[in-house]
XYZ file of C-alpha atoms in Angstrom:
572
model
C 83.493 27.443 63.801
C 83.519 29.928 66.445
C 81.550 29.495 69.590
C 79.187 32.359 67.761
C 78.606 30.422 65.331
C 77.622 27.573 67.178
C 75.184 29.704 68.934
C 73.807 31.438 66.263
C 72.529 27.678 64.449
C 71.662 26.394 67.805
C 69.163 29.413 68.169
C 67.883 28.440 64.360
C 67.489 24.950 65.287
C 65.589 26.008 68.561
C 63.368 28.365 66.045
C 62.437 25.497 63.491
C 61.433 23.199 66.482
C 59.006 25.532 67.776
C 57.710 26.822 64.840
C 57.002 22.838 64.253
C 58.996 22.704 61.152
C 61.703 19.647 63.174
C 61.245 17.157 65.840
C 61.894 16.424 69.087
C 63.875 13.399 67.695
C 65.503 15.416 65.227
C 66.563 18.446 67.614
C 67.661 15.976 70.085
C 70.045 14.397 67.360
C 71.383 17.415 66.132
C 72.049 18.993 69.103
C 73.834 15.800 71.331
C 76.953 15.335 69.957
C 78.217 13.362 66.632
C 77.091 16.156 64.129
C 79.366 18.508 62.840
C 78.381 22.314 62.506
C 78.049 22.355 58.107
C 75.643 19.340 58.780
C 73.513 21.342 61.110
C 73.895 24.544 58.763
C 72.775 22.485 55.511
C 69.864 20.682 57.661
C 68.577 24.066 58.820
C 68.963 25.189 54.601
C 67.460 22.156 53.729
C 64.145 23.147 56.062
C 63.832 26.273 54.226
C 66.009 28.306 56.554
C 69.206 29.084 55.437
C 71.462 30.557 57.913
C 72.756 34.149 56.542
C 74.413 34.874 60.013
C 77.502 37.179 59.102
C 80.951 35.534 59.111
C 83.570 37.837 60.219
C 84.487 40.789 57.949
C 87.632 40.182 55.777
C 86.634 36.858 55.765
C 86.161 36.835 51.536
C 86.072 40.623 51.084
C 84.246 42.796 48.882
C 81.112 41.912 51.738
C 80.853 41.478 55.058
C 79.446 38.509 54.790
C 82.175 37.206 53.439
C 81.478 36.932 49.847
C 83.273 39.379 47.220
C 81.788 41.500 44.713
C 82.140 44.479 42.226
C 80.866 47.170 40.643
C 82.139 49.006 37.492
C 85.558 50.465 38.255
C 86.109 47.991 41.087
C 84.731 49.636 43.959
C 83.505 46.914 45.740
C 80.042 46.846 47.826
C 77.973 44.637 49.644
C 75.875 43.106 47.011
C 76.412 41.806 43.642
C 76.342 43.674 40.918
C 72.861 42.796 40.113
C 71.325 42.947 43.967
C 68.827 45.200 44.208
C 68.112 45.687 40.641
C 65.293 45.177 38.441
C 66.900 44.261 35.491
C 65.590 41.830 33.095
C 68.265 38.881 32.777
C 69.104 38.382 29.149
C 68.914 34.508 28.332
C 72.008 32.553 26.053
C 74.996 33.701 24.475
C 78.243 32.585 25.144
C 80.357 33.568 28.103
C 84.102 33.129 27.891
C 86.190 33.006 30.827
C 90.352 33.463 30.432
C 91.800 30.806 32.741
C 95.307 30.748 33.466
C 96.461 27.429 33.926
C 95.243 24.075 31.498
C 93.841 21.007 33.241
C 95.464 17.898 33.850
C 92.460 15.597 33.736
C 88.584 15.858 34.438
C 88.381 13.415 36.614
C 87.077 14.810 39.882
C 87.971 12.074 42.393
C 91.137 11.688 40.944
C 92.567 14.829 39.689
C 93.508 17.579 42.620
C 94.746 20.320 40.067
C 92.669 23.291 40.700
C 92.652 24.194 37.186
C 90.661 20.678 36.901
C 87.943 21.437 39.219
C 87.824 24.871 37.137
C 85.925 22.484 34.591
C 84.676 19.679 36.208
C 82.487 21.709 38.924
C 80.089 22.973 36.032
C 80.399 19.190 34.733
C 79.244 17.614 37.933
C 77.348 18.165 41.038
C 77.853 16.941 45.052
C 75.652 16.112 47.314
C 75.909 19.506 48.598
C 77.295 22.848 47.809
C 78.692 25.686 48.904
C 77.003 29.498 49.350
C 79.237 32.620 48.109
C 80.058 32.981 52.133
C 80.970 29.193 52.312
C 77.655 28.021 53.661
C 76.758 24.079 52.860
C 73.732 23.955 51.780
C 71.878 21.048 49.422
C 72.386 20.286 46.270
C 71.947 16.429 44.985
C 71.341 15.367 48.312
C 67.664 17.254 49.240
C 67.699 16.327 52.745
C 69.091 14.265 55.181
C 68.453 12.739 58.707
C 70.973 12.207 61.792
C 69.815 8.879 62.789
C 72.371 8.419 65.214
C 76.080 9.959 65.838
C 77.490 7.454 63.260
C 74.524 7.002 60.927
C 73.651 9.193 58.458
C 70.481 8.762 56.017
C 70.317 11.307 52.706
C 67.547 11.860 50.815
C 68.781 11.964 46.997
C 66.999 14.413 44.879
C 65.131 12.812 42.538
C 64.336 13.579 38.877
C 67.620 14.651 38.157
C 69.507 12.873 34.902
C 73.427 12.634 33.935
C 73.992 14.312 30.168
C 73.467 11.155 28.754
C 69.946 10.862 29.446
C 70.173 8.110 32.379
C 68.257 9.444 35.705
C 70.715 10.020 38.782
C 70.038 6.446 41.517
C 70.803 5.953 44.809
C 73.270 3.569 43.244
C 75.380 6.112 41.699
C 75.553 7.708 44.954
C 77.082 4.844 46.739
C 79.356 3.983 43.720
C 80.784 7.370 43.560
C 81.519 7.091 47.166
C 82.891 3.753 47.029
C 85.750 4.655 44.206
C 86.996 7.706 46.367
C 87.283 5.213 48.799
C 88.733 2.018 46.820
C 92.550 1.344 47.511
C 93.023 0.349 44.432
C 92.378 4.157 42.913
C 94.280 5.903 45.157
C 92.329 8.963 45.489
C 93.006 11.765 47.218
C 89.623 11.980 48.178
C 89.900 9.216 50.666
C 90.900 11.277 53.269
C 88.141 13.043 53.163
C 85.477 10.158 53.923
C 87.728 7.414 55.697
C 85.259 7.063 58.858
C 82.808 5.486 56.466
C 82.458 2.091 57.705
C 79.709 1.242 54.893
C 77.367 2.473 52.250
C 73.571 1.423 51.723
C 70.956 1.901 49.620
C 68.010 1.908 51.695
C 65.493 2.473 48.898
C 65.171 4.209 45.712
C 65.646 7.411 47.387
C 67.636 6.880 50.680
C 71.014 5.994 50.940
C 72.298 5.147 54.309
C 76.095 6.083 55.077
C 77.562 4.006 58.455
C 79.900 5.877 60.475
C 82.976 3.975 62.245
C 83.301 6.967 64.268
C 81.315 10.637 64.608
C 83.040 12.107 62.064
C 81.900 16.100 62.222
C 83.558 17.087 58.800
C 80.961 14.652 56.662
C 78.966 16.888 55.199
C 81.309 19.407 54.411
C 83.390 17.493 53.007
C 80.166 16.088 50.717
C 80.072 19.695 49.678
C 83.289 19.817 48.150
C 83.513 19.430 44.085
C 85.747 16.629 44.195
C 83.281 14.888 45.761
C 81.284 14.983 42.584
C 78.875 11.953 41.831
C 79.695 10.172 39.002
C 77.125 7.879 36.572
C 78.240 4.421 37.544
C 77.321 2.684 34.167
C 78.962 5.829 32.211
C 82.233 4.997 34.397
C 82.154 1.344 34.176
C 81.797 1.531 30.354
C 84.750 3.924 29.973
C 87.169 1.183 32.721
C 86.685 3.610 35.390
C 89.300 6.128 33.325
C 86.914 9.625 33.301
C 90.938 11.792 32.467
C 89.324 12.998 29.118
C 85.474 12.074 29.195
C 82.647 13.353 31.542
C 78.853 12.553 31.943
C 77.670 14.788 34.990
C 74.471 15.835 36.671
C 75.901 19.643 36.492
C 74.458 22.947 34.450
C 76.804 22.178 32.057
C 78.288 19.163 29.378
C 81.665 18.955 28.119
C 81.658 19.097 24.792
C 85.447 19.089 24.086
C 88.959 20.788 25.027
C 91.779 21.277 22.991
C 94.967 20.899 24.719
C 96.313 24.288 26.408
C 93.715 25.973 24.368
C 90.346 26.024 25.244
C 87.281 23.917 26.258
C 84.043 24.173 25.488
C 80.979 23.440 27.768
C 77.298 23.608 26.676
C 73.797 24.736 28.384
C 72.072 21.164 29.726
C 69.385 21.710 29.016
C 67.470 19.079 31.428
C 69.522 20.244 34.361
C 67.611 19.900 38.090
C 68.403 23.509 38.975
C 65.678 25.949 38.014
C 66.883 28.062 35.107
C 70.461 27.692 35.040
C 72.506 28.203 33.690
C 71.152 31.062 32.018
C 74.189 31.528 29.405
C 73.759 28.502 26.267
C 77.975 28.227 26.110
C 80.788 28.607 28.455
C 84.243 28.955 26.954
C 86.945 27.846 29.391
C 89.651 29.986 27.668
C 93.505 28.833 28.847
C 96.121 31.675 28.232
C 98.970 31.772 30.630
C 99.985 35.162 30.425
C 98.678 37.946 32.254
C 99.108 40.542 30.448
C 97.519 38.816 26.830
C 94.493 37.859 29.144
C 94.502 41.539 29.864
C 94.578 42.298 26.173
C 91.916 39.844 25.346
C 89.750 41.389 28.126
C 90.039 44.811 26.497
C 89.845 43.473 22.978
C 86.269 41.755 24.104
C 87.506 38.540 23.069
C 86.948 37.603 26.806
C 84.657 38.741 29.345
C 85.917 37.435 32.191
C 89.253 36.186 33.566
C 91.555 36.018 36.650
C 94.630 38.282 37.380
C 97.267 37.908 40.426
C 99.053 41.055 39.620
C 97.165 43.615 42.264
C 98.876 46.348 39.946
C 97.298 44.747 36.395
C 93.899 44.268 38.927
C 94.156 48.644 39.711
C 94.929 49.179 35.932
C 91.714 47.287 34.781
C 89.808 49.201 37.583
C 90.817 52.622 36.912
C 89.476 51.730 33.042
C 85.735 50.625 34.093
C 85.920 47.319 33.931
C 84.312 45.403 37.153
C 86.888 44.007 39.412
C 85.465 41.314 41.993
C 88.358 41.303 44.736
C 88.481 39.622 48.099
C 91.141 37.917 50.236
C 90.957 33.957 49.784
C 91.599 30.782 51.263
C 93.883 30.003 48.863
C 97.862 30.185 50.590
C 101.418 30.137 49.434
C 103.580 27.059 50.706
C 106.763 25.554 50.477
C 106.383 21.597 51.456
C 109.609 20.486 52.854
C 110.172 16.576 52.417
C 110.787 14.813 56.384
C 111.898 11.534 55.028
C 115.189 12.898 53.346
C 118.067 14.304 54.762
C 118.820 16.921 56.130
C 114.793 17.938 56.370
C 114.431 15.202 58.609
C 116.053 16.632 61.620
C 113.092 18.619 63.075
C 115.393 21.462 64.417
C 117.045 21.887 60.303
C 113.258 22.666 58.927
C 112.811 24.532 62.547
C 115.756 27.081 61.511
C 114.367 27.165 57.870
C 111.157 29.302 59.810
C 112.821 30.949 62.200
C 115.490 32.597 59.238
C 112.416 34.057 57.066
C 110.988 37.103 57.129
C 107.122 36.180 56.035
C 105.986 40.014 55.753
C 108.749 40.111 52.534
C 107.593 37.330 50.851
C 103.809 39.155 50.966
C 105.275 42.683 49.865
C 107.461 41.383 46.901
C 105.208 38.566 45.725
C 101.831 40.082 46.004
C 102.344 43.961 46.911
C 101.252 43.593 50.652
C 97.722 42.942 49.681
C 96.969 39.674 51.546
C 97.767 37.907 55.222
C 100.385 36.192 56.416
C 99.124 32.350 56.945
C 99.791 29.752 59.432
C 98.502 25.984 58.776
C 94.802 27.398 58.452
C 94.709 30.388 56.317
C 93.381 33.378 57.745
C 90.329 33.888 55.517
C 89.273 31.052 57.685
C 88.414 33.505 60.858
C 86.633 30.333 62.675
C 90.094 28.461 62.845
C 92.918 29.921 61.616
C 95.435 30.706 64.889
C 96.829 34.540 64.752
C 100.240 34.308 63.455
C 101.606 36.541 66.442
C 101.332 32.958 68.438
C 103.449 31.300 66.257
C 107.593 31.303 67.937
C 109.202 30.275 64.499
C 107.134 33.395 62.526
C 109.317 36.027 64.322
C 112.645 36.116 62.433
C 115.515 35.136 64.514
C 118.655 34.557 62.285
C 120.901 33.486 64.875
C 118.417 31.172 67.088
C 118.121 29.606 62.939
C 122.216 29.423 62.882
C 122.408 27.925 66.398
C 119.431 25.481 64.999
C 122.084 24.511 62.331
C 124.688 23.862 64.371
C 123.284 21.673 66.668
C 121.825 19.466 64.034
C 125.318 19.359 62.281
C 124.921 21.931 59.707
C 126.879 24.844 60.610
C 127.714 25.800 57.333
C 124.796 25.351 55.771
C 123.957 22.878 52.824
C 122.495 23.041 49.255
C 119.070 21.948 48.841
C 116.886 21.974 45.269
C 113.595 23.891 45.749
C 110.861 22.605 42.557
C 108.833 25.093 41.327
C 106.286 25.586 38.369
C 106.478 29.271 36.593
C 103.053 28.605 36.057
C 102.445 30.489 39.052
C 104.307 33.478 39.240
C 103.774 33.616 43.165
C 105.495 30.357 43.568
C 108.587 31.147 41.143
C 108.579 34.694 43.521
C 108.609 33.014 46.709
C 111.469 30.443 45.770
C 113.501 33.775 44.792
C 112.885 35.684 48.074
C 113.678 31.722 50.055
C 116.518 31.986 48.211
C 117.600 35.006 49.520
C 116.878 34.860 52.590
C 118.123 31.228 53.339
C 122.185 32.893 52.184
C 123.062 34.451 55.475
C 122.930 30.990 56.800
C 124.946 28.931 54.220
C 122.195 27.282 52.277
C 122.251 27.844 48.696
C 119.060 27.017 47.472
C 119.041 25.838 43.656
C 116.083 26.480 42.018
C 114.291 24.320 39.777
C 111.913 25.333 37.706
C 109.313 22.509 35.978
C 105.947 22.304 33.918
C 103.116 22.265 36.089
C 102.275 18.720 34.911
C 105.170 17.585 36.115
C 105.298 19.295 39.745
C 102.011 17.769 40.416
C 103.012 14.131 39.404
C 106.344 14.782 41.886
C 104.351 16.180 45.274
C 101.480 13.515 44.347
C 103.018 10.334 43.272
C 106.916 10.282 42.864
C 107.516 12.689 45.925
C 111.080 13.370 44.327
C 111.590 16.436 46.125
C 113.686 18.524 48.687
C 111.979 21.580 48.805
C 108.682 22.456 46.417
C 106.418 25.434 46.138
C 103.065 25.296 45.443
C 99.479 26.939 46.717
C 96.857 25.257 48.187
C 92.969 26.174 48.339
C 89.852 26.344 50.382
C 88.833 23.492 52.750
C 85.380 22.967 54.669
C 86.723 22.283 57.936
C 89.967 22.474 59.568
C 90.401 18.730 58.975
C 91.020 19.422 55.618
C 93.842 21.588 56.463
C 95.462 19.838 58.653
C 94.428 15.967 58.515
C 94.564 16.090 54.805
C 98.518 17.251 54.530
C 99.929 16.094 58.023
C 98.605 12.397 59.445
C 101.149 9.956 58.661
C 98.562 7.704 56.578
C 96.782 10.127 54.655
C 97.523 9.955 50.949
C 98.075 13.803 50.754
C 100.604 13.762 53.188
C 103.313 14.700 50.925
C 105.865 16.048 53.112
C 105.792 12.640 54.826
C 105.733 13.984 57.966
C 105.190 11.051 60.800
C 104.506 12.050 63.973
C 102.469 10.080 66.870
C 101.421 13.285 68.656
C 99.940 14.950 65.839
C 98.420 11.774 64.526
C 96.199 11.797 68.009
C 95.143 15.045 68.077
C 94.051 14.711 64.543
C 92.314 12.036 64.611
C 90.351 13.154 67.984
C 89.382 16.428 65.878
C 87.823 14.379 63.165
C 85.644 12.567 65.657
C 85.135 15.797 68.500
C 82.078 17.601 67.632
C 82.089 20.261 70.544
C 82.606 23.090 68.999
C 84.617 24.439 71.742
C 86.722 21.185 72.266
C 87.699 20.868 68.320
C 88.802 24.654 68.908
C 91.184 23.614 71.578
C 92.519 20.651 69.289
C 93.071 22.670 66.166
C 94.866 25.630 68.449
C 97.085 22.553 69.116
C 97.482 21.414 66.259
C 98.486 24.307 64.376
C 101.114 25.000 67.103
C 102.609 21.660 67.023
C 102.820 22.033 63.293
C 103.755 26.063 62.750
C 106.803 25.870 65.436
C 107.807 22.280 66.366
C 107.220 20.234 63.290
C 107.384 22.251 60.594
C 106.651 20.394 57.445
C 105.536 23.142 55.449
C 106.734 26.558 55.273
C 103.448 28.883 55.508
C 103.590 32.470 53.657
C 100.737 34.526 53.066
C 97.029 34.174 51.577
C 96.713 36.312 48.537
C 93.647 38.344 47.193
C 91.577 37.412 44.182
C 91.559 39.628 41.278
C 88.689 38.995 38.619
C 88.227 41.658 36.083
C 84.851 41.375 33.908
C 83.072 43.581 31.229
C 80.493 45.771 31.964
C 77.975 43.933 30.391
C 78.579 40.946 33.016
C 76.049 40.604 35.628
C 75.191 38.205 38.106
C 78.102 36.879 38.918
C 79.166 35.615 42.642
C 83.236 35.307 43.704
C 83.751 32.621 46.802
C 86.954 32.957 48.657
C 87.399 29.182 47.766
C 88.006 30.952 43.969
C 85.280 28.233 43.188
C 83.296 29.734 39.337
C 80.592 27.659 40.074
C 77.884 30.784 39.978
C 78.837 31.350 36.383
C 76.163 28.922 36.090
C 74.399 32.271 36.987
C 76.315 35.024 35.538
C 74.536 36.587 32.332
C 75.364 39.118 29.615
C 73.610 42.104 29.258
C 74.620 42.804 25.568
């Protein structure tokens, strides 16, 4: 967060305490080090006082709060489409949303697809959640207390039951935490909470979460929907395997899917949130093409659905329909794999950046209309360096060649680049590599696989020489950078190992100075954009989503999180 930002929840904090609303103790804690700045913004929404300051415009779009919105013919504006209205919301009926990619699995701890958390974050809730400007504030955990810089106590909402019946415990809480965290499943998610030293459950309604360090991403990172909390006797009774079945605390149950077709999620109707969802059936429609989603949307046989093509997006527009569009934190990437010849000479995947020209790959792939990204995307105006800093992002053919040469490639090599059409951005980007890679002797074979099938090689086989794919929103610049780049994280699928980078991240997991962990991410992205270079950074893109008229209430994220179609209505 910016030092802005800091100040702006300091000055909230300073409020509550006067007003009598937080302690001594409590301000103390917050303020002294060991608590990250999400924690202190979903403390301050937990007391009642949710902190709306303004995150830099561009941030998400359509608002400057950073949110994105629409209005009919896809002007956008600074409110929803409903704010400021008095219309009467319209109860059931079934929403249908056209997706464009099928899901490889419903488990959330386990499955990293973003077309998976497209149905398991109306299956399941987190301990906390996420505002259409990326706020954490709480969702399954009510409240929560700093006792000291590495122990944390939550107060779990209570009265809240899974879709089977069976009332949410303490003791799902810790369970949930302790698969993400168990060897033995390999989850991604481990990054994500590795400073937890231990889990307790204090009481019926406390659970107590030992630090082995201050770890300022924690709550964050609690907010995120793979971080969902599982029923532990629903788990257990299924051996731990939730690929295909679900039993949530979310708005919504699963119901069923039919493979590459659709799935079908119903109203719950004992869910903890106060009338939501308001629709009684969501339709998770999957139909890769872009242009029969945009027949379906003008046939009414969807009302909702996502487009990349900014041309397709104008079309839409310019015929009524609402367009919610905003830049996101989603960005374009080619992982390059260190362990394998000749990627692991640094100065080969140095001349690989220095030979592209970034600003191409954004006006053939996605008409111009996004930002070129470094390791943080852009959307993220808190972290993300300017690209202008980066040495390797101004395109120097011959420093590339001389590169080359030194490492013992003067005349070039041929590399495979894997790539999944299912994204049209990716198969793009592998065209324009491969075009721009010629002038210094590397032919560049492209290989195009099922999406299925990429994600088993960057996650689990890591069979690759070059491999395209886009990654999306993370809380805190750990995510960003920890997540892909420390030599013992499971995500760390370029297998980058580097003992530099391995310090500095781990110092800006446990740094909670706001100005300090600035410093070390600055560094970090450096180190990675134009000395390491494990990935290959392109652009951030903006989201398209076209809806009916008759739509309302919707909220877009720049995450590209749905999970507000929990309170999106028809007006029909």
């Amino acid at each position: 967060m910016t030092q802005d930002r800091a100040t702006y929840l300091l000055d909230q904090l300073v409020r509550l305490r006067n007003e009598g609303r937080i302690s001594r103790r409590q301000f103390a804690r917050l303020t002294g080090g060991g608590v990250g700045l999400a924690a202190i913004s979903a403390f301050i929404a937990a007391c009642g006082s949710q902190p709306s300051a303004p995150t830099p415009a561009g941030s998400g779009g359509g608002q400057a709060s950073g949110g994105t919105s629409a209005t009919p013919g896809g002007t956008s504006s600074g409110a929803s489409p409903t704010a400021g209205t008095t219309e009467q919301v319209k109860r059931g009926g079934r929403l249908t949303f056209a997706l464009d990619t099928a899901p490889v699995g419903l488990d959330p701890h386990l499955t990293t697809a973003f077309s998976s958390q497209m149905f398991y974050e109306h299956i399941y809730d987190s301990l906390f959640q996420f505002t259409p400007d990326l706020q954490v504030v709480p969702a399954l955990a009510e409240s929560f207390e700093v006792i000291d810089e590495k122990t944390y106590e939550f107060k779990i909402r209570q009265g809240v039951k899974f879709h089977d019946g069976s009332p949410l415990t303490v003791e799902d809480v810790k369970f949930s935490f302790e698969r993400m965290l168990d060897p033995n499943a390999k989850s991604t998610r481990s990054v994500w909470f590795s400073a937890i030293d231990g889990l307790e459950a204090k009481d019926e309604s406390t659970l107590v979460v030992h630090l082995k360090q201050p770890f300022a991403p924690l709550v964050g990172f609690m907010a995120m929907p793979g971080a969902a909390i599982v029923s532990k006797s629903f788990t257990e009774k299924n051996n731990n395997d939730l690929t295909a079945v679900a039993n949530g605390t979310g708005p919504f149950v699963f119901k069923e899917y039919i493979t590459n077709q659709q799935g079908t999620l119903v109203k719950f109707a004992d869910h903890w949130r106060e009338n939501v969802p308001i629709v009684d059936e969501l339709i998770i429609q999957i139909t890769t093409d872009e242009a029969s989603r945009m027949a379906a949307l003008r046939a009414q046989q969807v009302d909702m659905t996502r487009l990349f093509d900014k041309t397709n997006a104008d079309l839409l527009a310019g015929e009524g329909y609402q367009l919610y569009k905003g830049l996101c934190t989603s960005y374009t990437t080619t992982f390059i794999n260190c362990r394998k010849p000749p990627f692991n000479d640094p100065r080969v995947r140095q001349a690989l950046s220095y030979a592209i020209d970034r600003k191409q790959f954004l006006d053939t792939a996605a008409f111009g209309e996004g930002e070129i990204a470094g390791p943080i995307p852009p959307a993220d105006r808190n972290w993300a360096l300017p690209t202008s800093e980066y040495a390797t992002y101004k395109q120097d053919v011959e420093k590339a060649k001389q590169l080359l040469a030194e490492a013992g490639y003067a005349n070039g090599f041929t590399v495979r680049l894997t790539v999944s059409p299912q994204y049209q951005f990716d198969v793009t980007n592998a065209q324009v590599l491969q075009s721009q890679l010629k002038p210094l002797g590397i032919n560049v074979e492209i290989q195009q696989v099922e999406w299925g099938n990429l994600l088993n090689t960057i996650n689990k086989t890591r069979d690759f020489e070059l491999l395209n794919i886009i990654y999306t929103h993370q809380p805190d610049p750990d995510g960003y950078t920890y997540n892909y780049f420390h030599s013992k994280s499971l995500s760390n699928h370029s297998g980058l190992e580097d003992a530099r980078l391995d310090e500095l991240l781990d110092r800006g997991r446990s740094e909670t100075d706001p100005a300090e962990r600035k410093k070390i991410y600055a560094e970090v992205q450096k180190l990675v954009a134009d000395e390491l270079v494990p990935v290959l950074f392109y652009y951030s893109y903006y989201q398209y989503l076209p809806a009916q008229t008759y739509v309302k209430g919707y909220k877009a994220i720049p995450s590209l999180s749905r999970i507000y179609l929990r309170e999106t209505w028809l007006d029909k």
